[in-house]
Coordinates of C-alpha atoms in Angstrom, one line a residue:
M1 CA -97.9 138.5 -27.9
I2 CA -94.2 137.5 -27.9
E3 CA -92.0 136.8 -31.0
V4 CA -89.2 134.2 -30.8
V5 CA -86.5 134.1 -33.5
A6 CA -83.9 131.4 -33.7
E7 CA -80.9 132.1 -36.0
L8 CA -78.1 129.7 -36.8
S9 CA -74.9 131.8 -37.1
R10 CA -73.2 129.5 -39.7
G11 CA -76.0 128.0 -41.7
P12 CA -78.0 124.8 -41.3
V13 CA -75.3 122.2 -42.3
F14 CA -73.0 120.7 -39.7
L15 CA -70.5 117.9 -39.3
A16 CA -71.2 115.4 -36.5
G17 CA -68.9 116.4 -33.6
E18 CA -69.1 120.1 -34.3
A19 CA -70.6 122.7 -32.0
L20 CA -73.9 124.1 -33.1
E21 CA -74.4 127.8 -32.2
C22 CA -77.8 129.4 -32.2
V23 CA -78.9 132.9 -31.1
V24 CA -82.5 133.0 -29.7
T25 CA -84.0 136.5 -29.6
V26 CA -87.2 137.1 -27.7
T27 CA -89.1 140.3 -28.5
N28 CA -92.2 142.1 -27.4
P29 CA -93.3 143.5 -30.8
L30 CA -95.6 146.2 -29.4
P31 CA -94.5 149.8 -29.9
P32 CA -92.6 151.4 -27.0
T33 CA -95.4 153.9 -26.6
A34 CA -97.7 151.2 -25.4
T35 CA -98.8 151.2 -21.7
S36 CA -96.9 149.2 -19.1
A37 CA -99.9 146.9 -18.9
S38 CA -98.8 145.6 -22.3
S39 CA -95.8 143.9 -20.8
E40 CA -95.4 140.2 -21.7
A41 CA -94.0 137.4 -19.6
L42 CA -92.6 133.9 -20.3
A43 CA -92.2 131.3 -17.6
W44 CA -89.2 129.5 -19.2
A45 CA -87.5 128.5 -22.4
S46 CA -85.1 125.6 -23.2
A47 CA -83.5 124.1 -26.3
Q48 CA -82.6 120.6 -27.4
I49 CA -81.3 118.8 -30.5
H50 CA -82.9 115.5 -31.5
C51 CA -82.9 113.1 -34.4
Q52 CA -86.3 111.7 -35.6
F53 CA -86.4 108.3 -37.3
H54 CA -89.3 107.2 -39.6
A55 CA -89.6 104.0 -41.5
S56 CA -91.9 103.0 -44.4
E57 CA -94.3 100.3 -43.2
S58 CA -94.4 98.7 -46.6
R59 CA -90.6 98.2 -46.7
V60 CA -89.3 97.9 -43.1
A61 CA -90.5 95.5 -40.4
L62 CA -89.8 97.2 -37.1
P63 CA -90.4 95.7 -33.6
P64 CA -93.4 97.2 -31.8
P65 CA -92.6 100.5 -30.0
D66 CA -92.2 100.7 -26.3
S67 CA -95.6 101.7 -24.9
S68 CA -94.1 102.7 -21.5
Q69 CA -92.9 106.0 -23.1
P70 CA -95.9 107.8 -24.6
D71 CA -95.4 110.5 -27.2
V72 CA -98.3 112.5 -25.8
Q73 CA -97.7 115.5 -23.6
P74 CA -100.5 116.9 -21.5
E75 CA -101.0 120.6 -21.9
S76 CA -100.4 121.2 -18.2
Q77 CA -97.1 119.4 -18.2
T78 CA -93.9 121.5 -18.1
V79 CA -91.5 119.0 -19.5
L80 CA -90.0 119.6 -22.9
L81 CA -90.6 116.8 -25.4
P82 CA -88.9 118.0 -28.6
H83 CA -90.5 115.2 -30.8
R84 CA -94.0 115.8 -29.6
G85 CA -96.5 115.6 -32.5
E86 CA -94.0 114.2 -35.0
R87 CA -94.1 110.9 -36.8
G88 CA -91.6 108.2 -36.1
Q89 CA -89.3 107.6 -33.1
C90 CA -86.8 109.9 -31.4
I91 CA -83.6 107.9 -31.6
L92 CA -81.1 110.5 -30.4
S93 CA -81.3 113.6 -28.4
T94 CA -79.0 116.0 -26.4
P95 CA -79.7 117.1 -22.9
P96 CA -82.0 120.1 -22.7
K97 CA -80.5 123.4 -21.8
I98 CA -82.5 126.2 -20.1
L99 CA -82.2 129.5 -21.9
F100 CA -84.1 131.6 -19.3
C101 CA -86.7 131.6 -16.6
D102 CA -89.3 134.2 -15.5
L103 CA -88.7 136.6 -18.4
R104 CA -90.7 139.8 -18.6
L105 CA -90.5 142.2 -21.6
D106 CA -91.8 145.7 -21.9
P107 CA -93.3 146.9 -25.2
G108 CA -90.5 147.2 -27.8
E109 CA -88.0 145.4 -25.5
S110 CA -85.9 142.5 -26.9
K111 CA -83.4 140.1 -25.3
S112 CA -81.0 137.6 -26.9
Y113 CA -79.7 134.3 -25.6
S114 CA -76.9 132.1 -27.0
Y115 CA -77.3 128.3 -27.2
S116 CA -74.4 126.0 -28.0
E117 CA -74.3 122.2 -28.2
V118 CA -72.0 119.6 -29.7
L119 CA -73.7 117.4 -32.3
P120 CA -73.4 113.7 -31.3
V121 CA -71.0 111.7 -33.4
E122 CA -72.7 108.3 -32.8
G123 CA -75.9 109.2 -34.7
P124 CA -76.7 108.6 -38.4
P125 CA -76.5 111.3 -41.1
S126 CA -79.5 113.3 -42.2
F127 CA -81.2 111.2 -44.8
R128 CA -84.6 111.1 -46.6
G129 CA -84.8 107.8 -48.5
Q130 CA -87.5 105.5 -49.8
S131 CA -87.4 103.1 -46.8
V132 CA -86.2 105.3 -43.9
K133 CA -85.7 108.9 -42.9
Y134 CA -83.3 110.4 -40.4
V135 CA -84.3 114.1 -39.6
Y136 CA -82.4 116.4 -37.3
K137 CA -84.0 119.4 -35.6
L138 CA -83.2 122.0 -33.0
T139 CA -86.3 122.4 -30.9
I140 CA -86.8 125.5 -28.7
G141 CA -89.7 125.2 -26.2
C142 CA -91.3 128.2 -24.6
Q143 CA -94.2 128.3 -22.1
R144 CA -96.4 131.0 -20.5
V145 CA -97.8 130.5 -17.1
N146 CA -100.8 128.2 -17.2
S147 CA -100.5 127.7 -20.9
P148 CA -99.3 124.8 -23.2
I149 CA -95.7 124.6 -24.4
T150 CA -95.0 126.2 -27.8
L151 CA -92.3 124.5 -29.9
L152 CA -90.1 126.3 -32.4
R153 CA -88.3 123.7 -34.7
V154 CA -85.2 124.6 -36.7
P155 CA -84.3 122.0 -39.4
L156 CA -80.7 120.8 -39.5
R157 CA -78.6 118.8 -41.9
V158 CA -75.9 116.6 -40.3
L159 CA -73.0 115.0 -42.2
V160 CA -71.2 112.1 -40.6
L161 CA -67.5 111.2 -41.2
T162 CA -66.7 107.8 -39.9
G163 CA -63.8 107.6 -37.5
L164 CA -64.0 111.0 -35.8
Q165 CA -65.7 109.5 -32.7
D166 CA -62.5 107.6 -31.9
V167 CA -60.2 110.7 -32.0
R168 CA -59.3 112.4 -28.8
F169 CA -58.7 116.1 -28.5
P170 CA -55.0 116.8 -27.6
Q171 CA -54.7 118.5 -24.2
D172 CA -50.9 119.2 -23.9
E173 CA -50.1 120.8 -27.2
A174 CA -51.3 123.6 -29.3
V175 CA -53.6 122.5 -32.1
A176 CA -53.4 125.7 -34.1
P177 CA -51.4 129.0 -34.2
S178 CA -52.8 131.3 -31.5
S179 CA -52.6 135.1 -31.0
P180 CA -52.1 136.7 -27.6
F181 CA -54.6 139.4 -28.6
L182 CA -57.4 137.0 -29.2
E183 CA -59.3 135.0 -26.6
E184 CA -60.6 131.6 -27.5
D185 CA -62.2 129.1 -25.2
E186 CA -61.5 125.4 -25.0
G187 CA -64.7 124.5 -26.8
G188 CA -63.9 126.8 -29.7
K189 CA -60.4 125.3 -30.0
K190 CA -61.8 121.8 -30.0
D191 CA -64.4 122.6 -32.6
S192 CA -61.9 124.2 -34.9
W193 CA -59.4 121.4 -34.5
L194 CA -62.1 118.8 -35.3
T195 CA -63.1 120.7 -38.4
E196 CA -59.5 120.9 -39.6
L197 CA -59.0 117.2 -38.9
A198 CA -62.1 116.2 -40.8
G199 CA -60.9 118.4 -43.8
E200 CA -57.5 116.7 -43.7
R201 CA -59.0 113.2 -43.7
L202 CA -61.3 114.0 -46.5
M203 CA -58.5 115.5 -48.6
A204 CA -56.2 112.6 -47.9
A205 CA -59.0 110.0 -48.8
T206 CA -60.1 111.8 -52.0
S207 CA -56.9 113.2 -53.5
C208 CA -55.2 110.0 -54.3
R209 CA -55.3 109.3 -58.0
S210 CA -54.4 106.1 -59.7
L211 CA -55.7 104.8 -63.0
H212 CA -58.0 101.8 -62.6
L213 CA -58.8 99.8 -65.8
Y214 CA -61.7 97.4 -66.3
N215 CA -62.2 95.1 -69.3
I216 CA -65.9 95.1 -70.4
S217 CA -67.0 91.9 -72.1
D218 CA -70.2 90.1 -72.9
G219 CA -70.7 86.5 -73.9
R220 CA -69.3 87.0 -77.4
G221 CA -66.2 88.9 -76.8
K222 CA -64.6 92.2 -75.6
V223 CA -66.6 95.4 -75.9
G224 CA -64.0 97.9 -74.6
T225 CA -62.0 99.1 -71.6
F226 CA -63.2 101.5 -68.9
G227 CA -60.8 103.7 -67.1
I228 CA -61.3 105.8 -63.9
F229 CA -58.7 107.6 -61.9
K230 CA -60.1 107.2 -58.4
S231 CA -62.9 105.4 -56.5
V232 CA -63.4 107.8 -53.5
Y233 CA -65.1 111.1 -53.9
R234 CA -66.6 114.0 -51.9
L235 CA -69.9 115.6 -52.3
G236 CA -69.7 118.2 -55.0
E237 CA -67.0 116.5 -57.0
D238 CA -67.3 115.1 -60.5
V239 CA -66.9 111.5 -61.4
V240 CA -64.9 111.4 -64.6
G241 CA -64.4 108.2 -66.6
T242 CA -63.1 107.2 -70.1
L243 CA -64.3 104.4 -72.3
N244 CA -62.0 102.9 -75.0
L245 CA -64.0 101.0 -77.6
G246 CA -61.3 100.7 -80.2
E247 CA -59.9 97.5 -78.8
G248 CA -63.2 95.7 -78.7
T249 CA -64.2 92.8 -80.9
V250 CA -67.9 93.4 -80.4
A251 CA -69.5 96.6 -81.9
C252 CA -71.1 98.8 -79.2
L253 CA -74.0 100.9 -80.6
Q254 CA -74.9 102.8 -77.5
F255 CA -74.0 103.1 -73.8
S256 CA -75.3 104.9 -70.8
V257 CA -73.8 105.4 -67.3
S258 CA -75.8 106.6 -64.3
L259 CA -74.6 107.8 -60.9
Q260 CA -76.9 106.0 -58.4
T261 CA -77.4 105.4 -54.8
E262 CA -78.6 102.0 -53.5
E263 CA -80.7 102.0 -50.4
R264 CA -80.9 98.5 -48.9
V265 CA -82.8 97.4 -45.8
Q266 CA -80.9 95.1 -43.6
P267 CA -82.0 91.4 -43.8
E268 CA -83.4 91.2 -40.3
Y269 CA -85.7 94.2 -40.9
Q270 CA -86.9 93.4 -44.4
R271 CA -90.6 92.9 -44.9
R272 CA -91.5 89.7 -46.7
R273 CA -92.8 90.2 -50.2
G274 CA -95.5 87.7 -49.8
A275 CA -97.0 89.8 -46.9
G276 CA -97.5 92.8 -49.2
G277 CA -94.1 94.4 -48.6
A278 CA -92.3 96.6 -51.1
P279 CA -88.8 95.8 -52.5
S280 CA -86.1 96.0 -49.8
V281 CA -83.7 97.7 -52.3
S282 CA -84.3 101.0 -54.1
H283 CA -82.1 102.9 -56.5
I284 CA -82.1 106.7 -57.1
T285 CA -80.3 108.2 -60.1
H286 CA -78.5 111.5 -59.5
A287 CA -76.8 112.0 -62.9
R288 CA -76.8 110.2 -66.2
H289 CA -74.9 110.3 -69.5
Q290 CA -76.0 108.5 -72.7
E291 CA -74.2 108.3 -76.0
S292 CA -74.5 106.6 -79.3
C293 CA -71.0 105.3 -79.9
L294 CA -70.9 103.2 -83.1
H295 CA -67.5 103.8 -84.8
T296 CA -66.4 105.7 -81.7
T297 CA -62.9 104.8 -80.7
R298 CA -62.6 106.7 -77.4
T299 CA -65.0 108.8 -75.3
S300 CA -65.4 110.2 -71.8
F301 CA -68.1 111.4 -69.4
S302 CA -68.4 113.6 -66.3
L303 CA -71.1 113.1 -63.7
P304 CA -71.5 115.6 -60.8
I305 CA -72.2 114.4 -57.3
P306 CA -75.0 116.7 -55.9
L307 CA -74.0 118.6 -52.8
S308 CA -77.5 118.0 -51.5
S309 CA -77.2 114.2 -51.5
T310 CA -76.2 111.9 -48.6
P311 CA -72.8 110.2 -48.4
G312 CA -72.7 106.5 -48.0
F313 CA -73.5 105.1 -44.5
C314 CA -74.7 102.1 -42.7
T315 CA -76.9 101.6 -39.7
A316 CA -78.5 98.6 -38.0
I317 CA -81.6 99.1 -40.2
V318 CA -80.5 100.4 -43.6
S319 CA -77.3 101.0 -45.7
L320 CA -76.7 103.5 -48.5
K321 CA -74.1 102.8 -51.1
W322 CA -73.0 104.6 -54.3
R323 CA -72.3 103.1 -57.7
L324 CA -71.9 103.7 -61.4
H325 CA -74.5 101.7 -63.4
F326 CA -73.6 101.0 -67.0
E327 CA -75.9 99.8 -69.7
F328 CA -74.5 98.7 -73.1
V329 CA -76.2 98.0 -76.4
T330 CA -74.1 95.7 -78.7
S331 CA -74.5 94.2 -82.1
R332 CA -75.0 90.5 -82.6
E333 CA -73.5 90.7 -86.1
P334 CA -69.7 90.3 -86.2
G335 CA -67.8 92.9 -88.2
L336 CA -70.8 95.2 -88.4
V337 CA -70.3 98.0 -90.9
L338 CA -72.9 100.8 -91.0
L339 CA -70.9 103.3 -93.1
P340 CA -70.7 103.5 -96.9
P341 CA -67.4 102.4 -98.5
V342 CA -64.8 105.2 -98.7
E343 CA -64.1 104.7 -102.5
Q344 CA -66.9 104.0 -105.0
P345 CA -66.3 103.7 -108.8
E346 CA -69.6 105.4 -109.6
P347 CA -71.9 107.8 -107.6
A348 CA -74.5 105.7 -105.8
T349 CA -77.1 106.1 -103.1
W350 CA -76.3 104.2 -99.9
T351 CA -78.6 103.6 -97.0
G352 CA -77.9 101.8 -93.7
P353 CA -79.8 98.7 -92.6
E354 CA -83.2 99.3 -91.2
Q355 CA -82.8 96.7 -88.4
V356 CA -79.8 95.5 -86.5
P357 CA -80.1 92.6 -84.0
V358 CA -78.7 93.7 -80.7
D359 CA -78.0 92.5 -77.2
T360 CA -78.1 94.5 -74.0
F361 CA -76.2 94.0 -70.7
S362 CA -75.4 96.0 -67.6
W363 CA -72.5 96.4 -65.2
D364 CA -72.2 98.1 -61.8
L365 CA -69.1 99.6 -60.4
P366 CA -69.2 100.5 -56.7
I367 CA -67.7 103.9 -55.6
K368 CA -67.4 105.6 -52.3
V369 CA -68.8 109.0 -51.5
L370 CA -67.7 111.0 -48.4
P371 CA -69.0 114.2 -46.9
T372 CA -67.7 117.6 -47.8
S373 CA -67.1 120.9 -45.9
P374 CA -70.3 121.9 -44.1
T375 CA -69.7 125.5 -45.2
L376 CA -69.5 124.5 -48.8
A377 CA -72.7 122.5 -48.5
S378 CA -74.5 125.4 -46.9
Y379 CA -73.5 127.8 -49.7
A380 CA -74.4 125.4 -52.5
A381 CA -77.7 124.2 -51.1
P382 CA -78.9 126.9 -48.8
G383 CA -81.6 126.1 -46.3
P384 CA -83.4 128.3 -43.7
S385 CA -81.0 129.6 -41.1
T386 CA -83.7 131.6 -39.2
S387 CA -87.0 130.3 -37.8
T388 CA -89.7 132.4 -36.1
I389 CA -92.7 131.7 -34.0
T390 CA -95.3 134.0 -32.3
I391 CA -96.6 133.1 -28.9

């Protein structure tokens, strides 16, 4: 029996273009007092990162898969297929790297191996939607002699920042202050430089503040004015908005605002509704604020963007966009008054009307949501950083 442990040194969340580092430890768990006949051996072990794609058959019409590349691996085969046994299609994978060959461990002996690979920048982000799913995993394959391959899968979360794939690493200038007492390889410098560049771009895109005002009206007049200070956010930020109802000519009884994502299947992959297909557009609400606002002059709201959610993106099959979805309930009666008069000559009992004729309407305001720091996402939404399998 051999125990294989894979540990991600910095957590399971990464930015596309970063270097993933994983320590693989192979241990013979028998006590050291066991006989030498209890030694264990592995023929080889290798590691590979892949992205698995799965689409809902009721929502997405995909072309038939290529039958020339079967997803079945004979037990006698010694080729690593990281997606063996999983649903969907493998749309992206890194070249496999061999960790060791012909390893023999005595009882109680343990050996560790380091695996490092740059996450491809051309892939989609990690996403689990209603229509499609993009799932990243680090797969470690081990095999004994004359035995089937055993797979250890480590789940990953990949965030994608558009534009980084077009940036080239500078070769002739220092990208960060260096110390003569510290050694740093070229890959470490590039990874650190890419992370800093992504942070600078995210800060520049989301720190600009400028008040945007929108007049809200229905068919009978103005309801109010909505104000928001920016339209680009990062995961983990709060969407803050103000609503001024004092200037409206139509009484607003209630409003609600929802922070939503819109997942839309591209037209060429939409399944026809007449053929039993589900809707090609689905909406998920991440936060919601509702308020009764009759006689309210000004109000505000704050909606947090979950760190565990997926930023907006677009692929050939599906697109994900963010929006604020407003719903308003207004009175049909002009000059509606539902409060008792301030001055009354004699004490009297006052009751409001039992019924008020109302109208409802909705309004959508698109916003843009970008990734955040992978370290922050790892701390706020921790996932498993260690995976274990026994062979």
